[in-house]
Tab-separated table of C-alpha atoms and ligand atoms in Angstrom:
chain	number	residue	atom	x	y	z
A	1	MET	CA	92.047	109.424	129.217
A	2	ASN	CA	92.668	111.055	125.834
A	3	ILE	CA	96.042	110.087	124.437
A	4	LEU	CA	98.062	111.580	121.602
A	5	LEU	CA	100.550	109.181	120.012
A	6	LEU	CA	103.265	110.715	117.824
A	7	GLY	CA	104.556	108.811	114.805
A	8	GLY	CA	103.315	106.953	111.773
A	9	GLY	CA	105.175	103.680	111.321
A	10	GLY	CA	104.737	100.015	112.175
A	11	ARG	CA	105.900	100.738	115.708
A	12	GLU	CA	103.121	103.279	116.139
A	13	HIS	CA	100.496	100.895	114.767
A	14	ALA	CA	101.713	98.378	117.374
A	15	PHE	CA	101.315	101.057	120.087
A	16	ALA	CA	97.892	102.057	118.734
A	17	HIS	CA	96.750	98.430	118.619
A	18	LYS	CA	97.649	98.077	122.329
A	19	PHE	CA	95.883	101.324	123.227
A	20	ALA	CA	92.771	100.220	121.338
A	21	GLN	CA	92.439	97.287	123.794
A	22	ASP	CA	93.332	99.363	126.853
A	23	PRO	CA	90.478	100.396	129.179
A	24	GLY	CA	92.660	103.291	130.370
A	25	CYS	CA	92.579	104.882	126.926
A	26	SER	CA	89.184	106.426	126.143
A	27	ALA	CA	90.219	108.244	122.978
A	28	LEU	CA	93.342	107.834	120.864
A	29	PHE	CA	94.731	110.348	118.404
A	30	ILE	CA	97.751	109.625	116.230
A	31	ALA	CA	99.872	112.261	114.503
A	32	PRO	CA	100.377	111.707	111.650
A	33	GLY	CA	99.543	107.964	111.801
A	34	ASN	CA	98.921	105.679	108.827
A	35	ALA	CA	96.074	103.660	107.333
A	36	GLY	CA	96.457	101.100	110.148
A	37	THR	CA	96.421	103.520	113.085
A	38	ALA	CA	93.255	105.030	111.582
A	39	LEU	CA	91.535	101.748	112.568
A	40	CYS	CA	92.546	102.248	116.235
A	41	GLY	CA	91.877	105.964	116.677
A	42	THR	CA	91.811	109.271	114.842
A	43	ASN	CA	94.722	110.346	112.662
A	44	ILE	CA	95.699	113.994	112.920
A	45	PRO	CA	97.658	115.520	110.020
A	46	LEU	CA	100.474	116.981	112.113
A	47	SER	CA	104.223	116.452	111.792
A	48	VAL	CA	105.924	114.944	114.852
A	49	THR	CA	108.287	117.920	114.974
A	50	ASP	CA	105.606	120.619	114.670
A	51	PHE	CA	105.665	121.418	118.402
A	52	GLU	CA	103.445	124.520	118.089
A	53	GLY	CA	100.860	122.559	116.100
A	54	ILE	CA	100.992	119.756	118.664
A	55	LYS	CA	100.522	122.274	121.489
A	56	GLU	CA	97.485	123.789	119.813
A	57	PHE	CA	95.917	120.345	119.254
A	58	VAL	CA	96.705	119.080	122.774
A	59	LEU	CA	95.056	122.117	124.403
A	60	ARG	CA	92.078	122.172	122.064
A	61	GLN	CA	91.203	118.457	122.315
A	62	PRO	CA	92.163	118.324	125.263
A	63	ILE	CA	94.800	115.572	125.527
A	64	GLN	CA	95.840	114.137	128.894
A	65	MET	CA	98.964	112.196	127.866
A	66	VAL	CA	101.392	112.301	124.950
A	67	VAL	CA	103.320	109.191	123.924
A	68	VAL	CA	106.266	109.654	121.555
A	69	GLY	CA	107.146	106.887	119.087
A	70	PRO	CA	110.165	108.141	117.075
A	71	GLU	CA	113.424	109.713	118.261
A	72	GLU	CA	113.388	112.997	116.391
A	73	PRO	CA	110.894	114.924	118.556
A	74	LEU	CA	112.646	113.609	121.679
A	75	VAL	CA	116.111	114.652	120.495
A	76	ARG	CA	114.639	118.043	119.529
A	77	GLY	CA	113.308	118.438	123.051
A	78	ILE	CA	109.550	117.865	122.988
A	79	VAL	CA	109.596	116.833	126.661
A	80	ASP	CA	111.373	120.068	127.612
A	81	PHE	CA	108.997	122.051	125.379
A	82	PHE	CA	106.048	120.701	127.412
A	83	LYS	CA	107.817	121.199	130.779
A	84	ASN	CA	108.724	124.797	129.978
A	85	ASP	CA	105.283	125.873	128.783
A	86	PRO	CA	102.902	126.968	131.576
A	87	LEU	CA	99.895	125.626	129.630
A	88	LEU	CA	101.470	122.247	128.869
A	89	ARG	CA	103.476	121.688	132.034
A	90	ASP	CA	100.934	119.342	133.630
A	91	ILE	CA	100.396	117.182	130.556
A	92	PRO	CA	102.769	114.210	130.813
A	93	VAL	CA	104.861	113.119	127.860
A	94	ILE	CA	106.214	109.563	127.777
A	95	GLY	CA	109.798	109.901	126.578
A	96	PRO	CA	113.082	111.329	127.844
A	97	SER	CA	114.090	114.984	128.044
A	98	ALA	CA	116.490	116.266	125.375
A	99	ALA	CA	119.333	115.546	127.809
A	100	GLY	CA	118.275	111.892	128.062
A	101	ALA	CA	117.585	111.584	124.338
A	102	GLN	CA	121.286	112.386	123.778
A	103	LEU	CA	121.836	108.683	124.398
A	104	GLU	CA	120.593	108.330	120.826
A	105	GLY	CA	121.054	111.866	119.499
A	106	SER	CA	124.818	111.916	120.025
A	107	LYS	CA	126.968	108.821	119.642
A	108	ALA	CA	129.824	110.711	121.334
A	109	PHE	CA	127.586	111.496	124.332
A	110	ALA	CA	126.504	107.843	124.544
A	111	LYS	CA	130.104	106.594	124.444
A	112	LYS	CA	131.228	109.036	127.150
A	113	PHE	CA	128.210	108.102	129.273
A	114	MET	CA	129.120	104.407	128.978
A	115	ALA	CA	132.752	105.164	129.835
A	116	ARG	CA	131.671	107.151	132.937
A	117	HIS	CA	129.521	104.285	134.157
A	118	GLY	CA	131.737	101.353	133.205
A	119	ILE	CA	129.235	99.937	130.695
A	120	PRO	CA	130.811	97.499	128.191
A	121	THR	CA	131.047	98.864	124.656
A	122	ALA	CA	133.551	98.925	121.779
A	123	ARG	CA	136.760	100.937	122.248
A	124	TYR	CA	136.410	104.263	120.440
A	125	ARG	CA	137.698	107.730	119.665
A	126	GLU	CA	135.662	110.838	118.917
A	127	VAL	CA	137.236	112.899	116.112
A	128	THR	CA	136.654	116.119	114.184
A	129	THR	CA	139.719	115.948	111.880
A	130	VAL	CA	141.022	113.319	109.468
A	131	ALA	CA	144.462	113.426	111.097
A	132	GLU	CA	143.090	112.476	114.534
A	133	GLY	CA	140.977	109.779	112.939
A	134	GLU	CA	143.788	108.317	110.871
A	135	ALA	CA	146.009	108.072	113.949
A	136	PHE	CA	143.316	106.130	115.836
A	137	LEU	CA	142.453	103.915	112.843
A	138	LYS	CA	146.123	102.827	112.806
A	139	THR	CA	145.674	101.364	116.303
A	140	LEU	CA	142.761	99.162	115.139
A	141	ALA	CA	142.521	96.042	113.044
A	142	GLY	CA	139.746	96.089	110.412
A	143	PRO	CA	136.892	96.186	109.716
A	144	TYR	CA	136.613	99.875	110.662
A	145	VAL	CA	133.407	101.342	112.081
A	146	LEU	CA	132.667	105.043	111.462
A	147	LYS	CA	129.607	106.645	113.051
A	148	ALA	CA	128.207	110.110	112.440
A	149	ASP	CA	127.774	111.653	115.885
A	150	GLY	CA	124.256	112.992	115.283
A	151	LEU	CA	120.979	111.610	113.916
A	152	ALA	CA	121.302	110.537	110.282
A	153	ALA	CA	118.018	108.680	109.688
A	154	GLY	CA	119.683	105.332	110.409
A	155	LYS	CA	122.267	105.832	107.635
A	156	GLY	CA	125.130	107.331	109.626
A	157	VAL	CA	127.166	104.163	110.292
A	158	LEU	CA	129.768	102.984	107.759
A	159	ILE	CA	131.764	99.778	108.083
A	160	LEU	CA	134.839	99.437	105.860
A	161	ASP	CA	137.315	96.596	105.479
A	162	ASP	CA	140.223	98.621	104.184
A	163	ARG	CA	141.991	101.268	106.272
A	164	ALA	CA	142.748	103.603	103.343
A	165	GLU	CA	139.087	103.491	102.351
A	166	ALA	CA	138.112	104.173	105.944
A	167	VAL	CA	140.331	107.265	106.032
A	168	GLU	CA	138.777	108.500	102.786
A	169	ALA	CA	135.238	107.811	104.030
A	170	LEU	CA	136.057	109.645	107.262
A	171	GLY	CA	137.092	112.696	105.234
A	172	THR	CA	133.781	112.618	103.344
A	173	MET	CA	131.789	112.296	106.562
A	174	LEU	CA	133.630	115.130	108.305
A	175	ALA	CA	133.102	117.295	105.219
A	176	GLY	CA	129.352	117.026	105.791
A	177	GLN	CA	128.142	113.820	104.096
A	178	PHE	CA	125.377	113.640	106.717
A	179	GLY	CA	125.204	117.402	107.278
A	180	GLU	CA	125.976	118.654	110.777
A	181	ALA	CA	125.447	115.102	112.120
A	182	SER	CA	128.802	113.941	110.710
A	183	ARG	CA	130.997	116.994	111.499
A	184	ARG	CA	131.982	114.864	114.482
A	185	VAL	CA	132.601	111.135	113.992
A	186	VAL	CA	132.947	108.282	116.447
A	187	ILE	CA	135.428	105.622	115.282
A	188	GLU	CA	134.974	102.252	116.911
A	189	GLU	CA	136.650	98.931	117.248
A	190	PHE	CA	134.658	96.296	115.309
A	191	LEU	CA	132.872	93.760	117.496
A	192	SER	CA	132.111	90.372	116.051
A	193	GLY	CA	129.035	88.591	117.338
A	194	ILE	CA	125.271	88.360	117.064
A	195	GLU	CA	123.055	91.364	117.776
A	196	PHE	CA	119.859	91.553	119.789
A	197	SER	CA	117.597	94.279	121.126
A	198	VAL	CA	116.617	94.792	124.753
A	199	PHE	CA	114.055	97.297	125.999
A	200	ALA	CA	113.483	98.828	129.392
A	201	LEU	CA	110.855	101.245	130.563
A	202	THR	CA	112.141	103.619	133.224
A	203	ASP	CA	110.909	106.457	135.413
A	204	GLY	CA	114.504	107.576	135.856
A	205	GLN	CA	114.967	105.567	139.076
A	206	ASP	CA	113.370	102.159	138.647
A	207	TYR	CA	113.061	100.166	135.461
A	208	ARG	CA	111.168	97.217	134.077
A	209	ILE	CA	112.509	94.994	131.310
A	210	LEU	CA	110.315	94.121	128.334
A	211	PRO	CA	110.728	91.010	126.168
A	212	GLU	CA	113.875	91.015	124.030
A	213	ALA	CA	113.859	90.740	120.233
A	214	LYS	CA	116.106	90.174	117.248
A	215	ASP	CA	115.852	92.467	114.263
A	216	TYR	CA	116.891	91.605	110.681
A	217	LYS	CA	118.546	94.727	109.299
A	218	ARG	CA	119.914	93.690	105.910
A	219	VAL	CA	117.640	93.817	102.898
A	220	GLY	CA	118.668	90.427	101.452
A	221	GLU	CA	118.119	86.874	102.593
A	222	GLY	CA	121.069	85.401	104.479
A	223	ASP	CA	121.782	88.894	105.915
A	224	THR	CA	123.165	90.276	102.669
A	225	GLY	CA	122.863	93.623	100.906
A	226	LEU	CA	122.176	97.079	102.235
A	227	ASN	CA	121.069	97.995	105.728
A	228	THR	CA	117.404	98.853	106.162
A	229	GLY	CA	115.232	100.027	109.020
A	230	GLY	CA	114.501	96.333	109.678
A	231	MET	CA	113.046	93.552	107.530
A	232	GLY	CA	111.567	91.461	110.322
A	233	ALA	CA	111.883	90.558	113.978
A	234	VAL	CA	111.512	87.675	116.390
A	235	SER	CA	110.799	87.631	120.144
A	236	PRO	CA	111.958	85.957	122.368
A	237	VAL	CA	115.547	85.309	121.254
A	238	PRO	CA	116.657	81.756	122.082
A	239	PHE	CA	120.373	82.542	122.539
A	240	VAL	CA	119.595	85.073	125.273
A	241	THR	CA	119.966	82.550	128.074
A	242	PRO	CA	119.348	83.314	131.776
A	243	GLU	CA	123.120	83.609	132.162
A	244	LEU	CA	123.382	86.202	129.385
A	245	TRP	CA	120.329	88.042	130.785
A	246	GLU	CA	122.022	88.297	134.155
A	247	LYS	CA	125.068	89.958	132.541
A	248	VAL	CA	122.868	92.273	130.473
A	249	GLU	CA	120.944	93.422	133.512
A	250	SER	CA	123.847	93.782	135.948
A	251	ARG	CA	126.441	95.241	133.548
A	252	ILE	CA	124.261	97.257	131.185
A	253	ILE	CA	120.656	97.975	132.171
A	254	ARG	CA	121.120	98.669	135.875
A	255	PRO	CA	124.205	100.906	135.441
A	256	THR	CA	122.514	102.791	132.614
A	257	VAL	CA	119.453	103.672	134.686
A	258	ALA	CA	121.608	104.380	137.760
A	259	GLY	CA	123.844	106.572	135.572
A	260	LEU	CA	120.861	108.600	134.339
A	261	ALA	CA	119.697	109.068	137.932
A	262	ALA	CA	123.177	109.976	139.191
A	263	GLU	CA	123.520	112.577	136.445
A	264	GLN	CA	120.036	113.921	137.245
A	265	ILE	CA	118.853	113.340	133.703
A	266	ASP	CA	115.073	113.421	133.431
A	267	TYR	CA	114.121	110.163	131.706
A	268	LYS	CA	110.580	108.806	131.761
A	269	GLY	CA	110.322	106.494	128.815
A	270	PHE	CA	111.813	103.605	126.921
A	271	VAL	CA	115.511	102.800	126.643
A	272	PHE	CA	116.435	100.574	123.714
A	273	PHE	CA	119.733	98.748	124.171
A	274	GLY	CA	121.186	97.595	120.847
A	275	LEU	CA	123.449	94.809	122.109
A	276	ILE	CA	125.894	92.331	120.664
A	277	ASN	CA	126.780	88.970	122.144
A	278	VAL	CA	130.524	88.464	121.743
A	279	ALA	CA	131.286	84.897	122.857
A	280	GLY	CA	128.808	85.104	125.733
A	281	GLU	CA	129.696	88.670	126.782
A	282	PRO	CA	127.203	91.466	126.049
A	283	PHE	CA	128.364	94.863	124.693
A	284	VAL	CA	126.350	97.958	123.808
A	285	ILE	CA	126.406	98.771	120.091
A	286	GLU	CA	124.012	101.684	120.495
A	287	TYR	CA	121.353	103.212	122.676
A	288	ASN	CA	118.066	104.486	121.341
A	289	CYS	CA	115.705	106.669	123.336
A	290	ARG	CA	112.528	104.953	122.087
A	291	MET	CA	111.163	101.539	121.165
A	292	GLY	CA	112.553	99.739	118.118
A	293	ASP	CA	110.888	99.282	114.770
A	294	PRO	CA	110.153	96.449	113.822
A	295	GLU	CA	110.934	95.094	117.318
A	296	THR	CA	107.839	96.741	118.839
A	297	GLU	CA	105.733	94.756	116.382
A	298	VAL	CA	106.832	91.543	118.146
A	299	VAL	CA	107.435	92.843	121.686
A	300	PHE	CA	104.084	94.570	122.324
A	301	PRO	CA	101.910	91.712	121.041
A	302	ARG	CA	103.602	89.516	123.700
A	303	LEU	CA	102.864	91.996	126.482
A	304	ASN	CA	99.747	91.449	128.593
A	305	ASN	CA	100.119	94.668	130.617
A	306	HIS	CA	98.127	97.659	129.483
A	307	LEU	CA	100.343	100.520	128.358
A	308	THR	CA	98.360	103.089	130.378
A	309	GLU	CA	98.983	101.050	133.534
A	310	LEU	CA	102.732	101.052	132.797
A	311	PHE	CA	102.815	104.752	131.915
A	312	HIS	CA	100.891	105.791	135.039
A	313	SER	CA	103.369	103.878	137.160
A	314	VAL	CA	106.234	105.668	135.364
A	315	LEU	CA	104.625	109.015	136.166
A	316	ASP	CA	103.702	108.141	139.772
A	317	GLY	CA	107.092	106.625	140.563
A	318	THR	CA	105.501	103.216	141.287
A	319	LEU	CA	107.160	101.334	138.432
A	320	GLY	CA	109.091	99.309	141.017
A	321	SER	CA	105.883	97.515	142.037
A	322	VAL	CA	104.745	96.618	138.511
A	323	ARG	CA	105.117	93.088	137.179
A	324	ILE	CA	105.664	92.699	133.449
A	325	ASP	CA	103.386	89.952	132.205
A	326	THR	CA	104.274	88.389	128.862
A	327	ILE	CA	102.829	85.538	126.878
A	328	PRO	CA	105.246	82.649	126.302
A	329	GLU	CA	104.413	82.207	122.595
A	330	ILE	CA	106.986	83.241	120.045
A	331	ALA	CA	106.121	86.244	117.909
A	332	ALA	CA	107.637	86.791	114.464
A	333	ALA	CA	107.184	89.735	112.124
A	334	VAL	CA	107.857	89.749	108.401
A	335	MET	CA	108.131	93.222	106.897
A	336	LEU	CA	106.695	93.886	103.456
A	337	THR	CA	108.674	96.556	101.656
A	338	ALA	CA	108.267	98.554	98.469
A	339	GLY	CA	110.371	97.484	95.468
A	340	GLY	CA	113.723	99.293	95.424
A	341	TYR	CA	113.820	99.927	99.192
A	342	PRO	CA	116.178	100.906	100.869
A	343	GLY	CA	117.076	102.826	97.694
A	344	ASP	CA	114.458	104.766	95.707
A	345	TYR	CA	111.088	103.087	95.864
A	346	ARG	CA	107.536	103.518	94.590
A	347	LYS	CA	104.722	105.085	96.595
A	348	GLY	CA	101.000	105.428	96.035
A	349	ASP	CA	100.287	101.852	94.866
A	350	ILE	CA	97.041	100.205	95.961
A	351	LEU	CA	97.501	97.585	98.684
A	352	ARG	CA	95.032	94.700	99.006
A	353	PRO	CA	95.436	92.640	102.186
A	354	GLY	CA	93.825	89.513	100.704
A	355	ALA	CA	92.084	86.862	102.799
A	356	PRO	CA	93.214	87.350	106.418
A	357	VAL	CA	95.422	84.711	108.019
A	358	GLU	CA	93.903	83.825	111.373
A	359	GLY	CA	95.802	85.214	114.336
A	360	CYS	CA	98.090	87.360	112.173
A	361	LEU	CA	98.368	91.051	113.029
A	362	TYR	CA	98.585	93.316	109.999
A	363	LEU	CA	100.579	96.234	111.371
A	364	HIS	CA	100.768	99.054	108.873
A	365	ALA	CA	103.991	101.009	108.416
A	366	GLY	CA	104.268	103.167	105.255
A	367	THR	CA	100.610	103.257	104.249
A	368	LYS	CA	97.921	105.898	103.952
A	369	THR	CA	94.219	105.918	103.275
A	370	GLY	CA	93.280	107.037	99.753
A	371	GLY	CA	90.308	109.193	98.700
A	372	GLN	CA	88.032	106.161	98.240
A	373	GLY	CA	89.072	104.564	101.540
A	374	GLU	CA	91.581	102.313	99.776
A	375	ILE	CA	94.988	101.529	101.304
A	376	LEU	CA	97.928	103.087	99.450
A	377	THR	CA	101.624	102.400	99.934
A	378	ASN	CA	103.384	105.422	101.389
A	379	GLY	CA	106.868	104.374	102.509
A	380	GLY	CA	109.722	101.927	102.057
A	381	ARG	CA	108.604	99.649	104.838
A	382	VAL	CA	104.936	99.092	104.082
A	383	MET	CA	103.500	96.554	106.531
A	384	ALA	CA	104.680	94.228	109.288
A	385	LEU	CA	102.902	90.877	109.519
A	386	THR	CA	103.137	89.509	113.069
A	387	SER	CA	102.142	85.957	113.986
A	388	PHE	CA	102.557	83.681	116.984
A	389	GLY	CA	103.675	80.104	117.289
A	390	LYS	CA	105.057	77.482	119.622
A	391	THR	CA	108.188	77.537	117.481
A	392	ILE	CA	109.847	80.264	115.418
A	393	ALA	CA	109.151	78.253	112.261
A	394	GLU	CA	105.439	78.045	113.044
A	395	ALA	CA	105.151	81.783	113.742
A	396	VAL	CA	107.148	82.752	110.654
A	397	SER	CA	105.218	80.426	108.360
A	398	ARG	CA	101.938	82.137	109.343
A	399	SER	CA	103.413	85.548	108.635
A	400	LEU	CA	104.758	84.303	105.301
A	401	GLU	CA	101.320	82.979	104.377
A	402	ALA	CA	99.911	86.457	105.032
A	403	ALA	CA	102.839	88.038	103.148
A	404	GLU	CA	101.921	86.023	100.058
A	405	ARG	CA	98.289	87.113	100.212
A	406	VAL	CA	98.912	90.846	100.558
A	407	GLU	CA	99.131	92.414	97.127
A	408	PHE	CA	100.787	95.583	95.931
A	409	GLU	CA	103.048	96.454	93.018
A	410	GLY	CA	106.718	95.710	93.754
A	411	LYS	CA	106.082	93.893	97.054
A	412	TYR	CA	109.278	92.428	98.553
A	413	TYR	CA	110.026	90.564	101.781
A	414	ARG	CA	112.579	88.205	103.289
A	415	ARG	CA	111.544	84.567	103.609
A	416	ASP	CA	114.340	83.682	106.027
A	417	ILE	CA	113.343	85.669	109.125
A	418	GLY	CA	114.235	83.633	112.223
A	419	GLN	CA	115.973	80.853	110.290
A	420	ASP	CA	119.335	81.556	111.941
A	421	LEU	CA	117.757	81.089	115.385
A	422	GLN	CA	116.322	77.625	114.876
B	501	LIG	P1	124.158	101.671	115.013
B	501	LIG	O1	123.389	102.710	114.259
B	501	LIG	O2	125.155	102.234	115.973
B	501	LIG	O3	123.273	100.599	115.577
B	501	LIG	O4	124.981	100.864	113.912
B	501	LIG	C1	124.317	100.251	112.832
B	501	LIG	C2	124.813	98.839	112.681
B	501	LIG	O5	126.219	98.831	112.450
B	501	LIG	C3	124.628	97.997	113.923
B	501	LIG	O6	123.362	97.448	114.004
B	501	LIG	C4	125.700	96.954	113.731
B	501	LIG	O7	125.248	95.932	112.848
B	501	LIG	C5	126.800	97.700	113.075
B	501	LIG	N1	127.774	98.153	114.077
B	501	LIG	C6	127.779	99.319	114.745
B	501	LIG	N2	128.810	99.401	115.589
B	501	LIG	C7	129.516	98.255	115.458
B	501	LIG	C8	130.703	97.730	116.061
B	501	LIG	N3	131.394	98.436	116.946
B	501	LIG	N4	131.104	96.510	115.691
B	501	LIG	C9	130.410	95.803	114.770
B	501	LIG	N5	129.302	96.233	114.161
B	501	LIG	C10	128.850	97.446	114.485
B	502	LIG	N1	115.173	98.217	114.545
B	502	LIG	C1	116.170	99.155	114.919
B	502	LIG	C2	115.675	100.467	115.320
B	502	LIG	O1	114.507	100.664	115.591
B	502	LIG	O2	116.489	101.387	115.393
């Protein structure tokens, strides 16, 4: 089967790496891909939101299945675009419809969905004026959490300690700080605890749970500094005990999938549950309608199942009979980033991987292939180095060894990934 994978980050290299070992995938195309995905298939210079360009390529190739990595094409309705086009209707797309992608595309939608289905999450109010917001903020104790309703490239959440500052920040958001995305703001009660990421694959009726992971969002060691897309990840997460898993499945995963089915929302894809453990009780911080990045870089390498097998069962409605088979080893990813990230950063520097560390996966994120076949940096997050171990420390130390050997101007990474879990 010919597969088109949309996206070009570390997550997509992790997908492409799985497909490259999958007997169900005879040819893989990645749009736009990166220098790493080019080693697993053929990169196609198409934007993930160029639906007409994607249509033309899919029909010409021809492609038999489309797999969507990032949220933007899903929120913009790529699944509906395929369903509504007579020429594309029979080509399956792995990912939710626009209605399902609202779980990520609108924080207000996600909160109302959770309220309808009794799913535990922070108390909140959806506001479009400062006056409404100020009144609700007065009912909360700080810190204050303000979320742009729509997609804001991961930057739309502000957390402020002081109420007056929160009111001012709310005014700036509502005035269009994040464009249309912040004309509506969700204000939330602050939850104090430790976050983790859970993933399910669903056909809209049944679901299967993938290994959980912990992501390291802050740029600095000791979880300090600005938020990033993710500086590293570990899977499994030791504090997610069988008891916590039981609560996560019965209170969050099962009601979410049942809620989608009850509301007749077409959802054939991944659900990412951004969770927080508050004194042993799980709450939803956010939903995403896709796999996580860098979580995929530790979750997929632990998965023995072939992705095509899983996706066929999603499409046939046989997901209920599939067994998820994972390796017990711990996987840890250390993300190499460009100097200055998450602020302004350099691009176009030559990257030399150095002598390979045995067993380490070099999953490219922001890279591209230069004119002479060299690897060039091309994004803030440049490369995820994933290793395995019997302990977190063993896995991380392999990735750190690789991190030292990779060379490019301005290279930066955190050395403390996983330390809090040991
Ligand atoms: P989100 O984009 O909704 O995941 O929010 C980004 C980050 O803000 C999360 O990963 C959390 O670290 C933090 N955050 C969001 N909502 C809350 C909350 N209600 N309480 C505490 N922290 C939060
Ligand atoms: N690592 C968080 C995300 O993918 O949104």
